[in-house]
mmCIF file of C-alpha atoms in Angstrom:
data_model
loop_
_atom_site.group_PDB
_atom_site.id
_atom_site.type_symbol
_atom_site.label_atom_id
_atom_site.label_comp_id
_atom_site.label_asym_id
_atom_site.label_seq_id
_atom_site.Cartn_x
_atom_site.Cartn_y
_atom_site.Cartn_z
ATOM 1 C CA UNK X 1 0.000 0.000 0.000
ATOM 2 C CA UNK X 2 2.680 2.562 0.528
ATOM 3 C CA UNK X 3 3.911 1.883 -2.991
ATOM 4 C CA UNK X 4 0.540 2.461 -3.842
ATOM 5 C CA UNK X 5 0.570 5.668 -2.429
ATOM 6 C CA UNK X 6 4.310 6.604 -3.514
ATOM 7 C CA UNK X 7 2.862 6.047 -7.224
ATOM 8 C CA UNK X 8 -0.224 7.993 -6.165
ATOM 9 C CA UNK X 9 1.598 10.733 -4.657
ATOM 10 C CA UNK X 10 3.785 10.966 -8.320
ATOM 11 C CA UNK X 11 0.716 10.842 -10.403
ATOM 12 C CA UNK X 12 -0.629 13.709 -8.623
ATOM 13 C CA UNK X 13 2.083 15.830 -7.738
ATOM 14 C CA UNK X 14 1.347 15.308 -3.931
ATOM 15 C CA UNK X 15 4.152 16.439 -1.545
ATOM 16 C CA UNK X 16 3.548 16.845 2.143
ATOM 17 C CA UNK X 17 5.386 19.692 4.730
ATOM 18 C CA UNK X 18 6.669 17.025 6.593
ATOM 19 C CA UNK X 19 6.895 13.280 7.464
ATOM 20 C CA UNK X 20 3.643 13.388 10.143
ATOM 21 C CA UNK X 21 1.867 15.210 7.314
ATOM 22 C CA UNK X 22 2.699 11.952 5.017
ATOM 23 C CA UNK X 23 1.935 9.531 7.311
ATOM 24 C CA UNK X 24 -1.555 10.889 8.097
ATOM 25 C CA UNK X 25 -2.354 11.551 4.537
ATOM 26 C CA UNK X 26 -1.212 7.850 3.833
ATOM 27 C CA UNK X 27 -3.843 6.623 6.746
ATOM 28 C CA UNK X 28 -6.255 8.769 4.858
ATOM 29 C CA UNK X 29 -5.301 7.157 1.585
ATOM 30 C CA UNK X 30 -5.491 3.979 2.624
ATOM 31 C CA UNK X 31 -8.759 3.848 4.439
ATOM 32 C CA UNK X 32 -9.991 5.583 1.216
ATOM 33 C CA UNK X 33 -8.274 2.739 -0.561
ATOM 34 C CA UNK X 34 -9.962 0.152 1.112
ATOM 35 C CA UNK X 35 -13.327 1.557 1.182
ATOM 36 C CA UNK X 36 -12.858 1.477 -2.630
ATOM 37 C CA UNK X 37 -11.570 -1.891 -2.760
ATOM 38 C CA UNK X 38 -14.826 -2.775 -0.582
ATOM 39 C CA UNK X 39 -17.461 -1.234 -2.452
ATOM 40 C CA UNK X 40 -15.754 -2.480 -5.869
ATOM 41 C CA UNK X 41 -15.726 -6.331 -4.349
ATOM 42 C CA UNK X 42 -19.661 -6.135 -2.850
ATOM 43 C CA UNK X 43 -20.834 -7.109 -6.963
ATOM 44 C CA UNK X 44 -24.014 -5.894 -6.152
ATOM 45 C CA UNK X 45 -23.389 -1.670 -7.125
ATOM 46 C CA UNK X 46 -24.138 -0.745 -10.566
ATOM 47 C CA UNK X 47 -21.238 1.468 -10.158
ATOM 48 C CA UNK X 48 -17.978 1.058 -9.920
ATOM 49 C CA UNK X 49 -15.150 3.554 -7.898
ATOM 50 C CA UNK X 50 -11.705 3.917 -8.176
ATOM 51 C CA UNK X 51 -9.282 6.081 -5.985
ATOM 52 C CA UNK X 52 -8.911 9.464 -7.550
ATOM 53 C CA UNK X 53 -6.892 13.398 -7.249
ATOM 54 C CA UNK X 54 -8.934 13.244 -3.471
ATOM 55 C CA UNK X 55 -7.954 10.142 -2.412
ATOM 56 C CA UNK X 56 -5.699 11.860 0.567
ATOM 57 C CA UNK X 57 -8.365 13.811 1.863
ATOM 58 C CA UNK X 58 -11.222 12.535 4.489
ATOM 59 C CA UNK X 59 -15.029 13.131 3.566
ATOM 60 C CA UNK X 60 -15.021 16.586 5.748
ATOM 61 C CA UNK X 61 -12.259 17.608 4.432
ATOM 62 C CA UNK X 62 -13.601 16.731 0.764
ATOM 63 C CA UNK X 63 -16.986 18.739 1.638
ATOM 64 C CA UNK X 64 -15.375 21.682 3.373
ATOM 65 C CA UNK X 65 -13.068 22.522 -0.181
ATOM 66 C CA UNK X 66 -15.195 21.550 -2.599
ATOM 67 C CA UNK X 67 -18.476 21.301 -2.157
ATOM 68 C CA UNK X 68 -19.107 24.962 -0.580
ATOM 69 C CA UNK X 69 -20.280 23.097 2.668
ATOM 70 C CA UNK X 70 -19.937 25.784 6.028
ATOM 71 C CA UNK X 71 -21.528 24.095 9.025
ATOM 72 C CA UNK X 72 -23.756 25.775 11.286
ATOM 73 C CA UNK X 73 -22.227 27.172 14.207
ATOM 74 C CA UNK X 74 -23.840 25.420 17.467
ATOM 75 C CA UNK X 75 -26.812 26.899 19.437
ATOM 76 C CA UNK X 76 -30.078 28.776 17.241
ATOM 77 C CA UNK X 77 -29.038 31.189 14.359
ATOM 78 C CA UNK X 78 -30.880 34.954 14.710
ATOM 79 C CA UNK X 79 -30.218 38.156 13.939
ATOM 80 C CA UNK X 80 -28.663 40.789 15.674
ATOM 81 C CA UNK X 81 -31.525 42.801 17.361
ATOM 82 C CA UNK X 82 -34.085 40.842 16.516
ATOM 83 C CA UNK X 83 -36.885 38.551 19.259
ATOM 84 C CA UNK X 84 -39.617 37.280 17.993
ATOM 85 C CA UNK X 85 -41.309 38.825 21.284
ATOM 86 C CA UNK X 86 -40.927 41.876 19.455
ATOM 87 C CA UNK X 87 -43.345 41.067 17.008
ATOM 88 C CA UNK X 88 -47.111 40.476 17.023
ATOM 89 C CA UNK X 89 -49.828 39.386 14.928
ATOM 90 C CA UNK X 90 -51.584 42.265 15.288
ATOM 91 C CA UNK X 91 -48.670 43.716 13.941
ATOM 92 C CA UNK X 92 -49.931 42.235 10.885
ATOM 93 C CA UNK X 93 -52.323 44.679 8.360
ATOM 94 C CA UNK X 94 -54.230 43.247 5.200
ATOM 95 C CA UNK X 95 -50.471 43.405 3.131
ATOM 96 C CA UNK X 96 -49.024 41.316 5.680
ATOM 97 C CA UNK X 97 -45.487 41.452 7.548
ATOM 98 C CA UNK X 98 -42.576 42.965 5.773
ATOM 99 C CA UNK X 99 -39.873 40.695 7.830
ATOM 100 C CA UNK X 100 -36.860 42.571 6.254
ATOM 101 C CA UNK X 101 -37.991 45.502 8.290
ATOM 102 C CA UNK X 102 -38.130 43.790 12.025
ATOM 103 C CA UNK X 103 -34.563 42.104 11.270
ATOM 104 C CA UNK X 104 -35.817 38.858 11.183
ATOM 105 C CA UNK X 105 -33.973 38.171 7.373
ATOM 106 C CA UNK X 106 -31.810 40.558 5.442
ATOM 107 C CA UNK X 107 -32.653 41.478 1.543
ATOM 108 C CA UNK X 108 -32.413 39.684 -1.694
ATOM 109 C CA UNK X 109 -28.640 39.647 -2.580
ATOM 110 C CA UNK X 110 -27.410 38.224 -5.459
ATOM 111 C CA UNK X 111 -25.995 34.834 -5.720
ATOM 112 C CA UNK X 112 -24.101 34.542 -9.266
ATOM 113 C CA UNK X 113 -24.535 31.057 -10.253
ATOM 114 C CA UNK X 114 -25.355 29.388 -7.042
ATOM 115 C CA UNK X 115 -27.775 26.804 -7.426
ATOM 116 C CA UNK X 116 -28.109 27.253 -11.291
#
């Protein structure tokens, strides 16, 4: 397996800071590895996966570069300033609430090509 990973490492033009940075990339590699190998041997996928330019890097790590992926910070997400106590229904005339305006969510903003 470190051969493996030696030839991996070439084909990629991987090179780690230092020797503990190797050796936990090549854990990381090789659990990858095997979880390949495993899927691959189970015959019963109509898929098939082979280690790839990510192969070195966990599934958070993966998500965190990649994939845009922020997780939430513990605990309930609000806005500055704003409690719901603050707000009633009777607040509420025939056009209804304009929640932008109690700080409850912020404006439109523009996205580029998220989600297109």
């Amino acid at each position: 397996m470190q051969a493996r990973h030696e030839e991996w490492m070439a084909k990629h033009g991987r090179k780690y800071k230092d020797d503990a940075e190797k050796a936990l990339r090549f854990q990381v590699f090789k659990a990858n590895s095997e979880l390949v190998a495993g899927s691959n041997a189970d015959g019963t996928k109509k898929y098939h996966l082979a280690v790839n330019k990510f192969a070195d890097l966990t599934s958070e790590e993966f998500a965190a570069r990649y994939t845009g992926f922020k997780p939430a910070p513990p605990g309930p997400k609000m806005l500055p300033g704003f409690k719901y106590e603050n707000i009633s229904l009777s607040d509420a005339d025939e056009q209804g609430i304009d929640w932008r305006t109690t700080g409850a969510v912020t404006g439109v903003k523009y996205q580029g090509r998220c989600g297109c």
